Amino acid sequence: MERLLLRNVDKENSHTIEVYIKGGGYQALKKALKEMSPEDIIEEVKESGLRGRGGAGFPTGLKWEFAAADVKEPKFFVCNADEGEPCTFKDRVIIEKDPHALIEGMLIGAYATGCRYGYIYLRGEYPIGRKILERAIAEAYEKGFLGENILGTEFSFDLYVHSGAGAYICGEETALIDSLEGRRGEPRIKPPFPVNAGYLWQPTVVNNVETLANIPLIIERGGKWYSQIGSPDCPGPKLYAVSGKVKRPGVYELPMGTPLREIIYEHAGGIVGDRKLKAVFPGGASSCVLTPEEIDVPMDFPSLAKAGTMLGSGAVMVLDETDCIVKAALRLIEFFRHESCGKCVPCREGTDWLVRIVRRIEEGQGTEDDLDVILSVSETMENSFCGLGMAAHNPVASTVKKFREEFLKHIKLGRCPFRSGQ
Amino acid sequence: MTLEEFREKVRELKNSGKYPVARSYILPALWIAEKNFPAITHEVMKVVAEELGVKPVEVEEVAEFYAMFHTKPKGKYVIRVCTNLSCMLCGGEGILAKFSDLLGISPGETTEDGLFTLEVSECMGLCDGAPAVTVNEERFLKVTSEKVPEILRKFGWKG
Ligand SMILES: NC(=O)C1=CN([C@@H]2O[C@H](COP(=O)(O)OP(=O)(O)OC[C@H]3O[C@@H](n4cnc5c(N)ncnc54)[C@H](O)[C@@H]3O)[C@@H](O)[C@H]2O)C=CC1
Ligand SMILES: Cc1cc2nc3c(=O)[nH]c(=O)nc-3n(C[C@H](O)[C@H](O)[C@H](O)COP(=O)(O)O)c2cc1C
Ligand code: SF4
Ligand code: FES
């Protein structure tokens, strides 16, 4: 497939505005501002079928339509560059190698929705990305793509980087907004959605980095063209971040709906040492595990949901036959316990219980009853306040269900039969 | 940086017009403090609160919440070793143990000479280079135990 999202990343100095413009950059912005009305843009994005790449897959055109319809002023446009989901590093590639694609996408989105100010909420763990983005923003101001009366039109837009400081929950859009307001990140109740009541309770569009990087392409070549790439019911190119026990870990751009098997064995080069595949988390730490028998699934939102898991951030985490599934589940639930904001009981207590029980099993002190307790705690956590708690139990509950034998082996042996990380 | 110089920086920040409300400057102000002081102390928080016109406790809440802000003194170099899943599968725990061994400190501690603080990190988005380590803002990828002393020497370790 022609590289679309990654079309620039291998060029020398791809992060500079000169290189970006030379490759046709900011033409989409010109077209949008000079030839299209905000309504035209929203129609084009709706026609493209683009769905949010932050993980939930909400239709981007629809989100923009809601935001455009709200008349409160001012409105804000926020790029979610928190990329906190373990083993997700796709947005990093755009931020560091093609920051202007992101800025151009934001500009078009802001014009379409009537937003006057923008923030890129960047995770604190990306200091290099921060420097690159700040430089790119300065370049865009210099060329007149940011600021007052952009390209001689009525449209004005100011853009800033806001650095997070190490909190996974701040990737959840309402917690992100709290953090932008200078608070601890704690999720707010939805609805109202940010498009109506976001930053300072004003209309705020929140979109993921990869979502926005698609926008210039859609404006340049048309929504209809875009809608014919990949899966018909959720089209487009997709960035898959593959890591763990594969020969070539990295970010791969493939049509949405590429089978998981192809991603692991063809693009990522197969399993390290040609060992046997044991398990895959197809969509980050919050997704349910898949077994080697289940990897023919197309990697898109509806297909993975049908397979009982989710596409999420598109982070493919691969375990081989020498890795202990209990230990993997333990490490992931430890992460969620650490990151739970503590606001609601099912998540705060649930993650703590799961860590204690899974650790007990990994250390050989577990009992068979523990497995039932895990599943019942997991059920309770479905009632958590936000997406963190609702998904945190997935890696544990799904491994208990699909790798029950391995949990039982720990219990019977009274120790871990594996040693991971060899 | 002295507290007065810091106060000046926060004033400059506030005059940048980046946000419509003063409160939003709390995180950027704390980032300046994090980079220029060994710890974000109560004195530092007080300066932020005074300049931004918010209560000291509102600043403290924020400083305590975020993992990358140090309210206890940290070393000149903060070593972060990722042990999240992909790094763990590729040997991250062994790398952490090696650092801990060579420096003679446990994760969360600082060496006596104030040079290094060792921290266990959650995923830093460098999983294609697992196991990953950062020292302040510098990245080290596909780290092996053998490379650990080399990394430390680069930052003035005499061991
Ligand atoms: N990229 C990453 O690092 C991470 C991604 N995630 C993903 O996040 C997902 C959950 O995200 P949430 O924001 O909680 O999902 P959500 O379904 O509540 O919202 C998705 C988006 O659609 C918007 N939306 C939904 N219904 C709307 C309506 N009726 N009107 C206007 N806007 C509406 C929301 O504002 C949001 O921007 C999970 O599926 C997970 O995969 C989770 C952790 C980290
Ligand atoms: C706990 C949690 C963490 C999240 N972290 C991120 C993140 O790091 N990056 C991101 O883009 N979306 C993240 N999301 C999803 C956002 O809430 C939101 O759906 C997304 O930014 C919307 O953008 P999109 O429609 O372009 O996907 C997270 C959601 C939850 C529940
Ligand atoms: S589910 Fe977890 S992270 Fe979300 S509000 Fe509840 S405690 Fe906080
Ligand atoms: S798991 Fe270590 S950097 Fe992502």
XYZ file of C-alpha atoms and ligand atoms in Angstrom:
668
model
C 0.000 0.000 0.000
C 1.128 3.560 -0.680
C 2.361 5.110 2.527
C -0.007 7.844 3.594
C 0.382 8.600 7.308
C 4.057 7.713 7.179
C 4.693 9.352 3.791
C 7.157 11.839 5.235
C 8.865 10.094 8.111
C 11.853 8.699 6.222
C 12.801 12.020 4.641
C 15.781 13.827 6.068
C 14.630 16.614 8.421
C 11.038 15.533 7.963
C 10.106 17.540 11.066
C 10.947 20.897 9.447
C 8.431 23.070 7.663
C 10.591 23.337 4.530
C 10.558 19.600 3.979
C 6.872 19.390 4.816
C 5.915 22.132 2.366
C 8.142 20.685 -0.349
C 6.222 17.427 -0.057
C 2.932 19.268 -0.630
C 2.320 20.213 2.995
C -0.166 22.968 3.929
C -1.866 22.662 0.521
C -4.829 21.052 2.269
C -5.056 24.010 4.627
C -5.040 26.402 1.674
C -7.744 24.419 -0.053
C -9.810 24.271 3.128
C -9.601 27.975 3.901
C -9.953 29.296 0.357
C -12.250 26.850 -1.371
C -14.297 25.176 1.332
C -16.774 26.284 3.969
C -16.635 24.745 7.450
C -19.740 22.731 6.493
C -18.001 21.395 3.375
C -15.106 20.158 5.485
C -17.344 18.421 7.975
C -19.226 16.766 5.087
C -15.935 15.590 3.595
C -14.748 14.135 6.895
C -18.105 12.449 7.450
C -17.936 10.944 3.995
C -14.426 9.637 4.672
C -15.765 7.467 7.501
C -12.773 8.395 9.693
C -13.167 7.115 13.244
C -11.136 8.327 16.213
C -7.730 6.683 16.551
C -7.480 7.409 20.285
C -9.150 4.077 20.915
C -12.893 4.520 21.129
C -13.466 4.910 17.385
C -16.043 7.699 17.538
C -16.796 9.174 14.055
C -14.685 12.315 13.725
C -17.012 14.142 11.323
C -19.906 13.694 13.731
C -17.852 14.998 16.660
C -16.949 18.073 14.640
C -20.568 18.594 13.619
C -21.620 18.613 17.298
C -18.858 21.095 18.133
C -19.676 23.356 15.200
C -23.335 23.436 16.230
C -22.539 24.785 19.708
C -22.615 28.572 19.641
C -20.788 29.338 22.918
C -17.529 31.299 22.458
C -14.617 30.843 22.643
C -14.185 27.228 21.555
C -11.033 25.205 22.025
C -9.378 22.518 19.938
C -7.236 20.033 21.851
C -4.955 17.374 20.446
C -4.661 14.375 22.728
C -0.956 13.505 22.599
C -0.871 11.810 25.980
C -0.267 8.365 24.458
C -0.289 6.615 27.804
C -1.534 3.163 26.929
C 1.330 0.746 27.657
C 3.192 -0.327 24.528
C 1.637 2.383 22.350
C 4.142 4.521 20.447
C 2.438 5.331 17.148
C 1.680 8.976 17.973
C 5.319 9.484 18.956
C 6.359 8.801 15.368
C 4.050 11.523 14.006
C 4.984 13.979 16.756
C 8.708 13.564 16.189
C 8.844 12.935 12.450
C 5.851 14.730 10.986
C 4.660 17.374 13.457
C 3.344 19.644 10.711
C 0.847 17.009 9.564
C -0.596 17.154 13.058
C -0.601 20.959 13.131
C -2.211 21.151 9.693
C -4.891 18.671 10.751
C -5.617 20.731 13.857
C -5.856 23.937 11.840
C -8.379 22.403 9.460
C -10.372 20.992 12.369
C -10.343 24.309 14.195
C -11.573 26.120 11.084
C -14.328 23.554 10.565
C -15.575 23.773 14.150
C -14.972 27.468 14.830
C -12.257 27.050 17.461
C -10.048 30.054 18.215
C -7.414 28.475 20.503
C -5.651 25.141 20.518
C -3.532 23.043 22.840
C -1.495 19.946 22.211
C -1.627 17.979 25.458
C 1.679 16.122 25.299
C 2.723 13.451 27.774
C 5.594 14.492 30.028
C 7.557 11.431 28.951
C 8.056 12.921 25.467
C 10.513 15.811 26.081
C 12.082 15.407 22.650
C 8.645 15.607 21.069
C 7.997 18.773 23.017
C 11.015 20.525 21.523
C 10.088 19.370 18.042
C 6.476 20.503 18.399
C 7.421 23.878 19.818
C 9.817 24.479 16.986
C 7.222 23.378 14.437
C 4.641 25.738 15.946
C 7.119 28.636 15.785
C 7.811 27.821 12.129
C 4.091 27.755 11.346
C 3.621 31.174 12.977
C 6.506 32.525 10.936
C 4.952 31.339 7.696
C 1.565 32.750 8.625
C -0.194 29.404 9.132
C -0.881 30.260 12.771
C -1.959 33.516 14.403
C -4.314 36.231 13.171
C -6.017 36.159 9.764
C -4.398 33.016 8.499
C -3.608 33.159 4.753
C -5.412 36.480 4.583
C -8.752 35.020 5.687
C -10.985 35.791 8.676
C -9.755 32.660 10.394
C -7.392 33.108 13.376
C -5.942 30.348 15.520
C -3.320 30.239 18.276
C -1.685 26.974 19.247
C 0.348 25.924 22.306
C 1.892 22.806 23.803
C 0.764 21.819 27.305
C 2.991 19.211 28.975
C 1.539 16.552 31.191
C 3.702 15.169 33.968
C 3.285 11.424 34.145
C -0.329 10.390 34.707
C -2.027 7.840 32.462
C -5.480 8.975 33.485
C -4.839 12.370 31.853
C -5.252 10.650 28.475
C -8.944 10.258 29.289
C -10.305 13.394 27.696
C -12.131 14.884 30.686
C -9.221 14.210 33.040
C -7.023 15.769 30.366
C -9.192 18.864 30.487
C -8.855 18.992 34.285
C -5.109 18.809 33.857
C -5.190 21.593 31.277
C -7.078 23.654 33.844
C -4.234 23.138 36.318
C -5.784 20.403 38.439
C -5.170 16.776 39.301
C -6.539 14.703 36.454
C -9.875 13.237 37.521
C -12.519 12.163 35.024
C -15.760 14.127 34.843
C -19.140 12.647 34.205
C -20.129 12.354 30.513
C -22.474 13.723 29.163
C -22.026 16.617 28.820
C -19.335 15.681 26.312
C -16.346 17.987 25.826
C -17.769 19.203 22.502
C -20.311 21.093 24.617
C -18.571 21.511 27.974
C -14.839 20.964 27.965
C -11.969 23.294 28.859
C -13.373 25.935 31.228
C -16.767 24.357 30.401
C -16.535 25.815 26.912
C -17.019 23.740 23.722
C -13.823 21.734 23.207
C -12.915 19.265 20.494
C -10.530 16.547 21.668
C -8.880 14.429 18.986
C -6.009 11.975 18.984
C -2.738 12.714 17.135
C -3.216 9.979 14.539
C -6.834 11.025 13.918
C -5.662 14.545 13.081
C -2.796 13.373 10.880
C -5.440 11.846 8.571
C -7.208 15.157 7.985
C -4.871 16.790 5.434
C -5.092 13.599 3.338
C -8.876 13.610 3.420
C -9.071 17.272 2.391
C -6.472 16.857 -0.352
C -7.820 13.706 -1.949
C -11.422 13.635 -0.809
C -13.525 11.687 1.657
C -14.708 9.281 -1.001
C -11.157 8.241 -1.885
C -10.361 7.756 1.804
C -13.463 5.677 2.471
C -12.278 3.054 -0.013
C -9.124 2.185 1.971
C -9.275 -0.783 4.359
C -12.393 -2.052 6.128
C -15.610 -0.683 4.606
C -17.240 0.098 7.963
C -14.158 1.773 9.451
C -11.874 2.781 6.627
C -8.478 4.388 6.340
C -4.844 3.649 6.954
C -3.958 2.604 10.502
C -0.763 2.743 12.523
C -0.096 -0.459 14.441
C 2.614 -0.344 17.113
C 4.029 -3.846 17.504
C 6.289 -4.786 20.411
C 7.282 -7.622 22.702
C 8.658 -10.856 21.302
C 8.698 -10.063 17.602
C 11.784 -9.859 15.423
C 11.061 -6.350 14.151
C 9.196 -4.265 16.690
C 7.990 -0.939 15.304
C 5.132 1.100 13.896
C 3.533 -0.295 10.740
C 1.101 1.578 8.544
C -1.394 -0.821 7.004
C -4.974 -0.630 5.790
C -7.483 -0.815 8.621
C -8.578 -4.422 8.924
C -5.225 -6.059 8.153
C -5.257 -9.511 9.786
C -3.362 -9.727 13.057
C -1.465 -12.767 11.785
C -0.098 -10.788 8.850
C 0.984 -7.945 11.125
C 2.887 -10.259 13.444
C 4.383 -12.705 10.954
C 4.932 -10.626 7.830
C 5.472 -7.061 8.913
C 6.982 -7.562 12.344
C 9.014 -10.531 11.111
C 7.521 -13.272 13.299
C 8.499 -14.394 16.769
C 11.970 -13.925 18.227
C 14.081 -17.069 17.861
C 11.264 -18.607 15.779
C 9.613 -19.689 18.985
C 5.928 -20.402 19.231
C 3.475 -17.567 19.699
C 1.721 -17.793 23.032
C -0.603 -14.824 23.351
C -1.306 -11.346 21.962
C -2.897 -8.275 23.441
C -4.139 -6.692 20.214
C -5.074 -3.229 21.458
C -2.924 -2.217 24.374
C -2.954 -3.164 28.030
C -6.688 -2.521 28.303
C -7.588 -5.146 25.708
C -8.523 -8.797 26.234
C -5.878 -11.332 25.266
C -6.055 -13.455 22.103
C -4.664 -16.976 21.693
C -2.658 -18.149 18.636
C -5.855 -19.733 17.261
C -7.551 -16.325 17.220
C -5.086 -14.218 15.258
C -6.764 -14.344 11.870
C -9.011 -11.537 13.060
C -9.009 -8.328 10.974
C -7.556 -5.499 13.039
C -10.386 -2.984 13.044
C -12.929 -1.730 15.578
C -15.932 -3.955 14.744
C -13.979 -7.170 14.050
C -12.052 -7.035 17.306
C -15.174 -6.162 19.260
C -16.804 -9.234 17.727
C -13.795 -11.288 18.830
C -14.436 -10.143 22.404
C -11.556 -7.701 22.612
C -10.823 -4.249 21.173
C -8.641 -2.308 18.768
C -8.003 0.408 21.365
C -4.794 2.228 20.604
C -3.693 -0.449 18.122
C -0.762 -1.552 20.284
C 0.011 -5.192 19.521
C 1.849 -6.831 22.431
C 3.287 -10.238 21.650
C 4.230 -13.011 24.089
C 6.052 -16.209 23.157
C 5.950 -19.700 24.638
C 8.674 -18.917 27.179
C 6.730 -16.046 28.744
C 4.561 -16.479 31.817
C 1.013 -15.297 31.250
C 0.381 -14.823 34.972
C 3.381 -12.547 35.292
C 2.254 -10.547 32.260
C -1.229 -10.113 33.708
C 0.314 -9.120 37.042
C 2.495 -6.436 35.483
C -0.446 -4.940 33.613
C -2.766 -4.838 36.590
C 0.050 -3.330 38.683
C 0.174 -0.576 36.092
C -3.537 0.078 36.411
C -3.411 0.081 40.192
C -0.653 2.663 40.056
C -2.602 4.811 37.598
C -6.095 4.572 39.111
C -6.997 8.091 40.196
C -8.836 6.750 43.241
C -12.052 8.645 42.636
C -14.358 5.631 42.482
C -14.485 2.456 44.565
C -14.746 -0.347 41.955
C -11.539 0.769 40.283
C -9.554 1.866 43.327
C -10.342 -1.288 45.318
C -10.678 -3.606 42.339
C -7.214 -2.936 40.924
C -5.727 -3.392 44.396
C -7.495 -6.703 44.946
C -6.505 -8.011 41.555
C -2.843 -7.134 42.129
C -2.873 -8.931 45.463
C -4.554 -12.048 44.135
C -2.561 -12.351 40.930
C 0.687 -11.741 42.802
C -0.254 -14.470 45.253
C -0.787 -16.870 42.359
C 2.420 -15.882 40.594
C 4.308 -16.462 43.837
C 2.779 -19.900 44.193
C 0.509 -19.077 47.130
C -2.774 -19.012 45.231
C -5.787 -21.300 45.417
C -8.297 -22.386 42.808
C -10.964 -20.232 44.488
C -8.841 -17.195 43.706
C -9.706 -17.618 40.055
C -13.418 -17.215 40.805
C -12.696 -14.203 42.970
C -10.772 -12.623 40.083
C -13.729 -13.062 37.758
C -16.179 -11.637 40.263
C -13.979 -8.601 41.039
C -13.634 -8.137 37.314
C -17.396 -8.057 36.903
C -17.753 -5.416 39.604
C -15.154 -3.256 37.916
C -17.389 -2.980 34.859
C -19.275 -0.407 36.958
C -16.311 1.918 37.313
C -16.707 5.625 36.706
C -14.443 5.913 33.663
C -12.795 3.863 30.941
C -9.720 3.122 33.036
C -11.548 1.028 35.603
C -13.938 -0.410 33.033
C -11.014 -1.887 31.096
C -8.299 -2.436 33.732
C -9.512 -5.934 34.605
C -9.513 -7.083 30.941
C -5.934 -8.384 30.812
C -6.461 -10.335 34.038
C -9.960 -11.706 33.502
C -9.246 -12.662 29.894
C -6.033 -14.495 30.742
C -7.760 -16.365 33.550
C -10.453 -17.428 31.086
C -8.167 -18.383 28.207
C -5.094 -19.620 30.072
C -6.797 -21.161 33.081
C -4.501 -24.189 32.872
C -1.452 -22.021 33.356
C -2.932 -20.323 36.399
C -3.802 -23.756 37.806
C -0.276 -24.960 37.149
C 1.089 -22.135 39.322
C -1.354 -23.103 42.043
C -0.585 -26.823 41.894
C 3.183 -26.443 41.636
C 3.287 -23.741 44.285
C 5.621 -21.713 42.099
C 5.918 -20.084 38.715
C 6.779 -22.691 36.081
C 8.385 -20.023 33.882
C 10.948 -17.411 34.198
C 10.062 -14.475 32.004
C 12.455 -12.182 30.207
C 15.077 -14.723 29.185
C 18.045 29.103 40.287
C 17.097 31.285 43.237
C 13.523 31.633 44.415
C 13.482 35.223 43.163
C 14.664 34.185 39.709
C 11.977 31.536 39.732
C 9.353 34.104 40.667
C 10.453 36.184 37.691
C 10.107 33.144 35.388
C 6.589 32.450 36.619
C 5.669 36.104 36.008
C 7.020 35.895 32.465
C 5.087 32.696 31.929
C 1.887 34.289 33.163
C 2.380 37.268 30.849
C 2.701 34.978 27.817
C -1.068 34.949 27.381
C -1.012 31.230 26.682
C -4.115 30.482 28.771
C -7.260 32.483 29.522
C -7.108 31.610 33.249
C -4.225 31.838 35.737
C -4.845 28.359 37.142
C -3.792 26.730 33.879
C -0.254 28.006 34.419
C 0.223 25.726 37.441
C 1.600 22.746 35.482
C 3.949 24.802 33.281
C 5.187 26.670 36.374
C 5.832 23.384 38.170
C 7.754 22.144 35.126
C 10.094 25.133 35.430
C 10.575 24.253 39.088
C 11.096 20.566 38.351
C 13.864 21.389 35.883
C 15.636 23.959 38.021
C 15.362 22.766 41.622
C 16.244 19.442 43.256
C 12.726 19.380 44.701
C 9.444 21.234 44.423
C 9.396 22.389 48.037
C 6.689 24.243 49.906
C 8.604 27.488 49.353
C 8.544 26.881 45.614
C 4.848 26.036 45.685
C 4.199 29.210 47.658
C 5.822 31.323 44.945
C 3.654 29.639 42.300
C 0.528 30.208 44.393
C 1.324 33.875 45.036
C 2.111 34.685 41.442
C -0.897 32.857 40.015
C -3.312 33.973 42.717
C -4.355 30.461 43.778
C -4.240 28.758 47.181
C -0.957 26.983 48.103
C -2.899 23.766 48.683
C -4.149 23.863 45.099
C -0.554 23.909 43.899
C 0.461 21.198 46.347
C -2.340 18.906 45.177
C -1.070 19.141 41.625
C 2.605 18.743 42.533
C 1.803 15.591 44.516
C -0.464 14.040 41.889
C 1.872 13.800 38.909
C 4.557 11.114 38.910
C 7.175 13.239 37.157
C 7.131 16.029 39.752
C 9.544 15.497 42.648
C 8.471 16.973 45.942
C 11.377 15.155 47.646
C 14.939 15.964 46.552
C 16.105 14.091 43.469
C 19.594 13.538 42.093
C 21.206 15.505 39.283
C 20.313 12.670 36.925
C 17.046 10.782 37.141
C 17.385 7.295 35.691
C 14.071 5.804 34.609
C 14.006 2.106 33.825
C 10.850 0.854 32.162
C 9.484 -2.447 33.416
C 6.121 -2.360 31.704
C 5.121 -5.336 29.582
C 7.277 -5.112 26.450
C 10.326 -4.007 28.420
C 9.666 -6.693 31.026
C 9.457 -9.365 28.311
C 12.785 -8.149 26.926
C 14.599 -8.111 30.265
C 13.784 -4.732 31.837
C 13.730 -6.121 35.359
C 17.292 -7.370 34.996
C 18.384 -3.940 33.828
C 16.740 -2.332 36.829
C 18.507 -4.786 39.140
C 21.839 -4.011 37.474
C 21.455 -0.262 38.023
C 20.351 -0.877 41.562
C 23.349 -3.125 42.157
C 25.959 -0.802 40.714
C 24.598 2.293 42.423
C 23.903 0.524 45.698
C 20.415 1.994 45.976
C 16.869 0.678 45.623
C 14.419 2.097 43.110
C 13.046 5.367 44.459
C 16.322 6.260 46.185
C 19.090 8.753 45.429
C 22.840 8.081 45.684
C 24.595 9.742 48.612
C 26.590 12.052 46.356
C 23.296 13.356 44.955
C 24.218 12.347 41.423
C 21.615 9.686 40.584
C 18.020 8.926 41.423
C 16.813 5.511 40.259
C 13.164 5.100 39.316
C 10.988 2.326 37.969
C 9.032 3.720 35.080
C 5.787 2.813 33.426
C 5.847 2.621 29.623
C 7.682 5.557 28.065
C 6.528 4.826 24.514
C 9.937 3.477 23.530
C 8.816 -0.142 23.365
C 10.300 -0.717 19.901
C 13.620 -0.277 21.711
C 12.775 -2.458 24.727
C 14.202 -2.587 27.288
C 14.285 1.191 27.445
C 15.990 3.529 29.894
C 16.075 7.305 30.053
C 18.509 9.507 31.962
C 16.956 12.951 32.327
C 15.920 13.585 28.707
C 18.302 11.190 27.007
C 17.127 7.808 25.705
C 18.915 4.462 25.799
C 17.327 1.654 23.830
C 17.756 -2.128 23.701
C 19.810 -1.824 26.853
C 21.774 -4.878 27.981
C 23.322 -5.469 31.397
C 26.757 -4.965 29.858
C 25.795 -1.484 28.695
C 24.659 -0.292 32.117
C 28.112 0.740 33.458
C 28.788 2.594 30.207
C 25.569 4.563 30.576
C 26.405 5.451 34.161
C 29.958 6.544 33.315
C 28.612 8.923 30.710
C 27.010 10.842 33.575
C 30.033 10.905 35.840
C 29.725 7.608 37.726
C 33.096 6.714 39.184
C 32.359 3.085 40.120
N -4.384 6.006 23.076
C -4.182 5.655 24.325
O -3.051 5.783 24.825
C -5.314 5.125 25.135
C -6.548 4.886 24.590
N -7.583 4.379 25.332
C -8.836 4.133 24.637
O -9.807 5.023 25.061
C -11.071 4.437 24.849
C -12.087 5.039 25.766
O -12.131 6.433 25.551
P -13.361 7.304 26.057
O -13.035 8.705 25.730
O -13.672 6.961 27.437
O -14.554 6.779 25.083
P -15.974 7.414 24.741
O -16.674 6.386 23.945
O -16.611 7.991 25.941
O -15.662 8.670 23.785
C -14.991 8.628 22.555
C -14.984 10.022 21.944
O -16.238 10.313 21.373
C -16.843 11.439 21.973
N -18.281 11.158 22.111
C -18.864 9.977 22.424
N -20.198 10.095 22.435
C -20.477 11.371 22.117
C -21.691 12.121 21.965
N -22.873 11.553 22.135
N -21.588 13.421 21.649
C -20.385 13.996 21.461
N -19.214 13.349 21.587
C -19.268 12.048 21.911
C -16.151 11.606 23.289
O -16.158 12.943 23.704
C -14.749 11.123 22.948
O -14.011 12.140 22.360
C -10.880 2.963 25.028
O -11.580 2.291 24.007
C -9.391 2.764 24.891
O -9.094 1.989 23.770
C -7.448 4.099 26.643
C -6.255 4.318 27.253
C -5.115 4.877 26.569
C -7.975 5.862 30.845
C -8.027 6.436 29.463
C -6.864 6.892 28.868
C -6.885 7.406 27.582
N -5.706 7.818 27.035
C -5.714 8.325 25.777
C -4.504 8.756 25.171
O -3.422 8.670 25.758
N -4.549 9.266 23.915
C -5.727 9.390 23.237
O -5.729 9.883 22.123
N -6.886 8.979 23.787
C -6.907 8.456 25.035
N -8.098 8.070 25.597
C -9.340 8.287 24.827
C -9.843 9.751 25.002
O -10.658 9.805 26.159
C -10.699 10.201 23.795
O -11.643 9.238 23.481
C -9.868 10.490 22.557
O -8.810 11.380 22.817
C -10.755 11.110 21.493
O -10.039 11.319 20.305
P -10.417 10.551 18.945
O -11.904 10.656 18.766
O -9.651 11.282 17.910
O -9.974 9.146 19.119
C -8.098 7.518 26.881
C -9.270 7.053 27.472
C -9.240 6.501 28.736
C -10.510 6.002 29.331
S -12.410 4.262 37.064
Fe -10.433 4.526 38.129
S -9.423 6.159 37.020
Fe -11.603 6.244 36.436
S -12.548 7.665 37.899
Fe -12.713 5.637 38.832
S -10.842 5.493 40.132
Fe -10.494 7.162 38.690
S 6.985 -1.006 27.728
Fe 8.863 -0.037 28.166
S 8.861 1.728 26.946
Fe 6.933 0.810 26.548
